[in-house]
PDB file of C-alpha atoms in Angstrom:
ATOM      1  CA  UNK A   1     202.277 319.260 111.159  1.00 89.00           C
ATOM      2  CA  UNK A   2     203.672 316.193 113.288  1.00 88.00           C
ATOM      3  CA  UNK A   3     206.695 315.882 110.850  1.00 94.00           C
ATOM      4  CA  UNK A   4     207.671 319.066 110.849  1.00 95.00           C
ATOM      5  CA  UNK A   5     207.120 319.516 114.853  1.00 94.00           C
ATOM      6  CA  UNK A   6     209.173 316.197 115.307  1.00 93.00           C
ATOM      7  CA  UNK A   7     211.971 317.776 112.912  1.00 96.00           C
ATOM      8  CA  UNK A   8     212.053 321.102 114.733  1.00 96.00           C
ATOM      9  CA  UNK A   9     212.075 319.050 117.975  1.00 95.00           C
ATOM     10  CA  UNK A  10     215.383 317.211 116.891  1.00 96.00           C
ATOM     11  CA  UNK A  11     216.552 320.686 115.513  1.00 97.00           C
ATOM     12  CA  UNK A  12     216.270 322.058 118.964  1.00 97.00           C
ATOM     13  CA  UNK A  13     217.974 318.881 121.054  1.00 96.00           C
ATOM     14  CA  UNK A  14     221.067 319.034 118.277  1.00 97.00           C
ATOM     15  CA  UNK A  15     221.511 322.656 119.406  1.00 97.00           C
ATOM     16  CA  UNK A  16     220.740 322.278 122.806  1.00 96.00           C
ATOM     17  CA  UNK A  17     223.052 319.999 123.247  1.00 96.00           C
ATOM     18  CA  UNK A  18     225.810 321.078 120.873  1.00 95.00           C
ATOM     19  CA  UNK A  19     225.611 324.009 123.248  1.00 94.00           C
ATOM     20  CA  UNK A  20     225.861 323.439 126.443  1.00 93.00           C
ATOM     21  CA  UNK A  21     228.208 320.515 126.134  1.00 93.00           C
ATOM     22  CA  UNK A  22     231.118 322.794 125.482  1.00 91.00           C
ATOM     23  CA  UNK A  23     230.205 324.906 128.468  1.00 88.00           C
ATOM     24  CA  UNK A  24     229.927 321.589 130.703  1.00 89.00           C
ATOM     25  CA  UNK A  25     232.941 319.806 129.396  1.00 86.00           C
ATOM     26  CA  UNK A  26     234.660 320.783 133.171  1.00 81.00           C
ATOM     27  CA  UNK A  27     231.968 318.487 134.679  1.00 79.00           C
ATOM     28  CA  UNK A  28     232.859 314.470 134.664  1.00 81.00           C
ATOM     29  CA  UNK A  29     229.135 314.393 133.712  1.00 82.00           C
ATOM     30  CA  UNK A  30     229.337 316.718 130.731  1.00 87.00           C
ATOM     31  CA  UNK A  31     227.759 314.526 128.064  1.00 90.00           C
ATOM     32  CA  UNK A  32     224.612 313.530 130.335  1.00 91.00           C
ATOM     33  CA  UNK A  33     223.926 316.971 131.790  1.00 92.00           C
ATOM     34  CA  UNK A  34     224.018 318.036 128.476  1.00 94.00           C
ATOM     35  CA  UNK A  35     221.697 315.054 126.777  1.00 95.00           C
ATOM     36  CA  UNK A  36     219.107 315.882 129.833  1.00 94.00           C
ATOM     37  CA  UNK A  37     218.821 319.603 129.001  1.00 95.00           C
ATOM     38  CA  UNK A  38     218.422 318.927 125.574  1.00 96.00           C
ATOM     39  CA  UNK A  39     215.838 315.979 126.287  1.00 94.00           C
ATOM     40  CA  UNK A  40     213.606 318.373 128.458  1.00 94.00           C
ATOM     41  CA  UNK A  41     213.868 321.284 126.186  1.00 96.00           C
ATOM     42  CA  UNK A  42     212.807 319.156 122.920  1.00 95.00           C
ATOM     43  CA  UNK A  43     209.985 317.664 124.949  1.00 94.00           C
ATOM     44  CA  UNK A  44     208.919 320.904 126.139  1.00 93.00           C
ATOM     45  CA  UNK A  45     208.958 321.838 122.602  1.00 95.00           C
ATOM     46  CA  UNK A  46     207.354 318.883 121.048  1.00 93.00           C
ATOM     47  CA  UNK A  47     204.347 319.106 123.964  1.00 91.00           C
ATOM     48  CA  UNK A  48     203.460 323.092 123.336  1.00 90.00           C
ATOM     49  CA  UNK A  49     203.708 323.035 119.307  1.00 92.00           C
ATOM     50  CA  UNK A  50     201.768 319.973 119.257  1.00 88.00           C
ATOM     51  CA  UNK A  51     199.223 320.620 121.623  1.00 89.00           C
ATOM     52  CA  UNK A  52     198.619 324.052 119.830  1.00 87.00           C
ATOM     53  CA  UNK A  53     199.349 323.426 116.422  1.00 89.00           C
ATOM     54  CA  UNK A  54     199.341 319.830 115.403  1.00 86.00           C
ATOM     55  CA  UNK A  55     196.208 319.285 117.133  1.00 84.00           C
ATOM     56  CA  UNK A  56     194.878 322.355 118.503  1.00 81.00           C
ATOM     57  CA  UNK A  57     194.137 321.246 122.111  1.00 76.00           C
ATOM     58  CA  UNK A  58     192.518 324.263 123.739  1.00 74.00           C
ATOM     59  CA  UNK A  59     191.590 321.896 127.010  1.00 78.00           C
ATOM     60  CA  UNK A  60     193.027 322.004 130.322  1.00 81.00           C
ATOM     61  CA  UNK A  61     196.816 320.846 130.570  1.00 82.00           C
ATOM     62  CA  UNK A  62     196.792 318.562 133.157  1.00 80.00           C
ATOM     63  CA  UNK A  63     195.445 315.628 131.844  1.00 84.00           C
ATOM     64  CA  UNK A  64     197.036 316.118 128.350  1.00 85.00           C
ATOM     65  CA  UNK A  65     200.532 316.545 129.898  1.00 87.00           C
ATOM     66  CA  UNK A  66     200.298 313.677 132.448  1.00 88.00           C
ATOM     67  CA  UNK A  67     199.434 311.635 129.304  1.00 88.00           C
ATOM     68  CA  UNK A  68     202.604 313.012 127.463  1.00 85.00           C
ATOM     69  CA  UNK A  69     204.931 312.202 130.310  1.00 86.00           C
ATOM     70  CA  UNK A  70     204.061 308.774 130.363  1.00 90.00           C
ATOM     71  CA  UNK A  71     204.771 308.322 126.407  1.00 87.00           C
ATOM     72  CA  UNK A  72     207.978 310.125 126.600  1.00 81.00           C
ATOM     73  CA  UNK A  73     209.211 307.512 129.743  1.00 76.00           C
TER      74      UNK A  73
END
């Protein structure tokens, strides 16, 4: 399950980046902006999918989210 979530996360990040980059080409930081958005989308998916499917965690969100954000940094 962890592998499936990781591979899907990579796919989401790739699709978001390549979808936003052409739209943001008029900005000086198009690649950086597209990558930041893609990273956030992938990280959000990864947290939610791992929490609900891979590890089937049903407790509170704030503690696990805080640890996840520290690990992502």
